[in-house]
Amino acid sequence: MIYRKENMELKTERLILRPWEETDAESLYEYAKDTAVGPVAGWPAHISVSDSLEVIRRVLSAPETYAVCLKEDNRAIGSVGLIAPEISNVSVGSDEMEIGYWIGVPFWGKGYIPEAVRRLQKHAFEDLNCTALWCGYYDGNEKSERCQIKCGFTYHHTEKDRPCELMGDIRTVHFSYITKEEWLKLNK
């Protein structure tokens, strides 16, 4: 599998998926400070623009991690990314990856994240030669579960009593999965 060091720009009908930039810190803070976003996804709400800048530098600058931006203004409103096997939250094969995502509350219910996930699936399967993608969500995160179903993922297994290190608690995680063959059938 090819794992690019430099992120490319990916486009959909309404979105641009592009590398995060340090200049996105204010926009990131605007949406990541909301306690309805991060904690349900397993990370604490951001406390300042400088906190968001540090997250861009340490986390969101990772390979295959993209700012989700509306085409109309190219402003970061969420994130979507592929997680390499060696740092995945689930045991994946060397030619498989995990996908993660979130979006700011004002953009919930508009289909932006399923649109971004579908584009990243295409990138993973066609450009990176992945054989399967995994996705997880914490118990109670119905929005994430619905996104996964919309994007063709099917339930695989549940792991109980799993530490959520960034939040300092224990959670139940549900994992879903889609193979390249399944994705190809859905995208004929």
Short mmCIF file of C-alpha atoms in Angstrom, two decimals:
data_model
loop_
_atom_site.label_atom_id
_atom_site.label_comp_id
_atom_site.label_asym_id
_atom_site.label_seq_id
_atom_site.Cartn_x
_atom_site.Cartn_y
_atom_site.Cartn_z
CA MET A 1 0.00 0.00 0.00
CA ILE A 2 1.19 3.50 -0.80
CA TYR A 3 1.02 5.86 2.15
CA ARG A 4 1.68 9.39 1.00
CA LYS A 5 3.77 11.74 3.11
CA GLU A 6 2.22 14.81 1.50
CA ASN A 7 -1.55 15.11 1.43
CA MET A 8 -3.18 15.93 -1.85
CA GLU A 9 -6.30 18.01 -2.32
CA LEU A 10 -9.45 15.97 -2.88
CA LYS A 11 -12.74 17.42 -4.11
CA THR A 12 -16.41 16.44 -4.02
CA GLU A 13 -19.51 18.17 -5.32
CA ARG A 14 -19.62 20.55 -2.33
CA LEU A 15 -16.34 20.06 -0.48
CA ILE A 16 -12.58 20.44 -0.64
CA LEU A 17 -10.54 18.03 1.47
CA ARG A 18 -7.13 19.58 1.91
CA PRO A 19 -4.16 19.45 4.27
CA TRP A 20 -4.59 21.31 7.54
CA GLU A 21 -2.70 24.60 7.79
CA GLU A 22 -1.67 26.53 10.88
CA THR A 23 -3.90 29.37 9.66
CA ASP A 24 -6.89 27.04 10.28
CA ALA A 25 -6.42 27.30 14.07
CA GLU A 26 -9.20 29.88 14.61
CA SER A 27 -11.69 27.93 12.52
CA LEU A 28 -10.72 24.68 14.24
CA TYR A 29 -11.19 26.28 17.65
CA GLU A 30 -14.60 27.68 16.66
CA TYR A 31 -15.97 24.16 16.09
CA ALA A 32 -13.73 22.02 18.34
CA LYS A 33 -14.51 24.05 21.48
CA ASP A 34 -18.09 22.75 21.37
CA THR A 35 -18.51 19.98 23.95
CA ALA A 36 -20.99 18.24 21.62
CA VAL A 37 -18.15 17.46 19.16
CA GLY A 38 -14.92 16.18 20.68
CA PRO A 39 -15.94 14.28 23.82
CA VAL A 40 -18.32 11.97 21.94
CA ALA A 41 -15.48 11.29 19.46
CA GLY A 42 -12.96 10.63 22.24
CA TRP A 43 -11.08 13.92 22.57
CA PRO A 44 -11.55 16.93 24.88
CA ALA A 45 -13.10 20.16 23.68
CA HIS A 46 -10.46 22.70 22.71
CA ILE A 47 -9.84 25.47 25.24
CA SER A 48 -8.13 28.13 23.12
CA VAL A 49 -6.93 29.00 19.63
CA SER A 50 -3.40 28.10 20.75
CA ASP A 51 -4.70 24.68 21.87
CA SER A 52 -6.17 24.20 18.39
CA LEU A 53 -2.91 25.31 16.77
CA GLU A 54 -1.05 22.69 18.79
CA VAL A 55 -3.55 20.02 17.69
CA ILE A 56 -2.94 21.01 14.06
CA ARG A 57 0.80 20.66 14.61
CA ARG A 58 0.74 17.39 16.57
CA VAL A 59 -2.32 15.52 15.28
CA LEU A 60 -3.92 16.99 12.17
CA SER A 61 -0.65 17.35 10.27
CA ALA A 62 -0.45 13.54 10.05
CA PRO A 63 -0.34 11.94 6.59
CA GLU A 64 -3.77 11.41 5.00
CA THR A 65 -5.52 13.79 7.43
CA TYR A 66 -7.66 16.42 5.74
CA ALA A 67 -9.52 19.58 6.68
CA VAL A 68 -13.12 19.35 5.46
CA CYS A 69 -13.91 22.68 3.77
CA LEU A 70 -16.89 24.03 1.88
CA LYS A 71 -15.97 24.88 -1.71
CA GLU A 72 -17.53 28.32 -1.37
CA ASP A 73 -14.95 29.59 1.17
CA ASN A 74 -12.32 26.82 1.75
CA ARG A 75 -12.74 27.30 5.52
CA ALA A 76 -12.11 24.24 7.74
CA ILE A 77 -15.37 23.01 9.31
CA GLY A 78 -14.33 19.47 10.22
CA SER A 79 -11.79 16.75 9.62
CA VAL A 80 -11.52 13.38 7.92
CA GLY A 81 -8.52 11.12 7.79
CA LEU A 82 -7.05 7.71 7.23
CA ILE A 83 -5.15 6.09 10.08
CA ALA A 84 -2.21 3.82 9.27
CA PRO A 85 -2.24 0.22 10.53
CA GLU A 86 0.54 0.80 13.06
CA ILE A 87 -1.41 3.53 14.89
CA SER A 88 -4.98 2.35 14.27
CA ASN A 89 -7.48 1.95 17.12
CA VAL A 90 -8.35 -1.53 15.85
CA SER A 91 -6.18 -4.40 14.67
CA VAL A 92 -6.01 -3.98 10.91
CA GLY A 93 -4.01 -5.75 8.24
CA SER A 94 -0.99 -4.09 6.64
CA ASP A 95 -3.07 -3.23 3.55
CA GLU A 96 -6.05 -1.92 5.55
CA MET A 97 -6.67 1.45 7.23
CA GLU A 98 -9.02 3.05 9.72
CA ILE A 99 -11.01 6.17 8.88
CA GLY A 100 -11.97 8.89 11.34
CA TYR A 101 -14.01 12.07 11.04
CA TRP A 102 -15.86 14.89 12.79
CA ILE A 103 -17.64 18.09 11.77
CA GLY A 104 -18.74 21.27 13.55
CA VAL A 105 -22.28 21.36 14.98
CA PRO A 106 -23.60 24.06 12.57
CA PHE A 107 -22.95 21.60 9.72
CA TRP A 108 -24.62 18.52 11.22
CA GLY A 109 -27.40 16.93 9.22
CA LYS A 110 -26.30 18.32 5.84
CA GLY A 111 -24.56 15.17 4.57
CA TYR A 112 -21.09 16.74 4.47
CA ILE A 113 -19.31 14.03 6.45
CA PRO A 114 -20.78 11.10 4.46
CA GLU A 115 -19.74 13.00 1.31
CA ALA A 116 -16.19 13.44 2.69
CA VAL A 117 -15.98 9.81 3.86
CA ARG A 118 -17.09 8.53 0.45
CA ARG A 119 -14.37 10.59 -1.22
CA LEU A 120 -11.76 9.29 1.20
CA GLN A 121 -12.96 5.72 0.58
CA LYS A 122 -12.37 6.26 -3.15
CA HIS A 123 -8.90 7.65 -2.42
CA ALA A 124 -8.03 4.75 -0.08
CA PHE A 125 -9.21 2.02 -2.43
CA GLU A 126 -8.13 3.50 -5.78
CA ASP A 127 -5.02 5.55 -4.96
CA LEU A 128 -3.61 3.81 -1.89
CA ASN A 129 -4.62 0.24 -2.83
CA CYS A 130 -6.27 -0.52 0.52
CA THR A 131 -8.12 -3.82 0.67
CA ALA A 132 -10.44 -2.75 3.51
CA LEU A 133 -11.36 0.21 5.69
CA TRP A 134 -12.36 0.12 9.35
CA CYS A 135 -14.33 2.70 11.29
CA GLY A 136 -15.31 2.90 14.95
CA TYR A 137 -17.67 4.87 17.13
CA TYR A 138 -18.21 5.08 20.86
CA ASP A 139 -21.41 3.75 22.34
CA GLY A 140 -24.10 6.44 22.09
CA ASN A 141 -22.64 8.26 19.06
CA GLU A 142 -25.58 7.57 16.75
CA LYS A 143 -24.54 10.26 14.25
CA SER A 144 -21.25 8.50 13.60
CA GLU A 145 -22.99 5.14 13.34
CA ARG A 146 -25.45 6.55 10.77
CA CYS A 147 -22.60 7.99 8.70
CA GLN A 148 -20.89 4.61 8.59
CA ILE A 149 -24.09 2.86 7.48
CA LYS A 150 -24.67 5.51 4.77
CA CYS A 151 -21.14 4.90 3.49
CA GLY A 152 -21.53 1.12 3.20
CA PHE A 153 -19.71 0.03 6.35
CA THR A 154 -21.20 -2.98 8.12
CA TYR A 155 -20.97 -3.85 11.79
CA HIS A 156 -18.01 -6.09 12.64
CA HIS A 157 -17.58 -6.25 16.42
CA THR A 158 -17.81 -4.45 19.77
CA GLU A 159 -15.05 -3.95 22.32
CA LYS A 160 -16.17 -3.21 25.90
CA ASP A 161 -14.16 -1.58 28.69
CA ARG A 162 -11.77 0.08 26.29
CA PRO A 163 -9.70 2.98 27.72
CA CYS A 164 -10.34 6.35 26.08
CA GLU A 165 -6.98 7.88 26.96
CA LEU A 166 -7.65 11.47 25.90
CA MET A 167 -10.86 11.61 27.94
CA GLY A 168 -9.54 9.52 30.87
CA ASP A 169 -12.47 7.12 30.93
CA ILE A 170 -13.53 3.63 29.85
CA ARG A 171 -15.89 3.14 26.89
CA THR A 172 -17.55 0.64 24.60
CA VAL A 173 -16.44 0.91 20.97
CA HIS A 174 -18.33 -0.50 17.99
CA PHE A 175 -16.32 -1.24 14.84
CA SER A 176 -17.53 -1.50 11.27
CA TYR A 177 -15.76 -2.55 8.11
CA ILE A 178 -15.95 -2.34 4.33
CA THR A 179 -13.82 -4.26 1.84
CA LYS A 180 -12.69 -2.92 -1.50
CA GLU A 181 -14.93 -5.51 -3.22
CA GLU A 182 -17.97 -4.34 -1.24
CA TRP A 183 -17.15 -0.72 -2.02
CA LEU A 184 -16.78 -1.50 -5.73
CA LYS A 185 -20.24 -3.14 -5.79
CA LEU A 186 -21.77 -0.05 -4.16
CA ASN A 187 -20.03 2.30 -6.59
CA LYS A 188 -20.64 0.67 -9.97
#
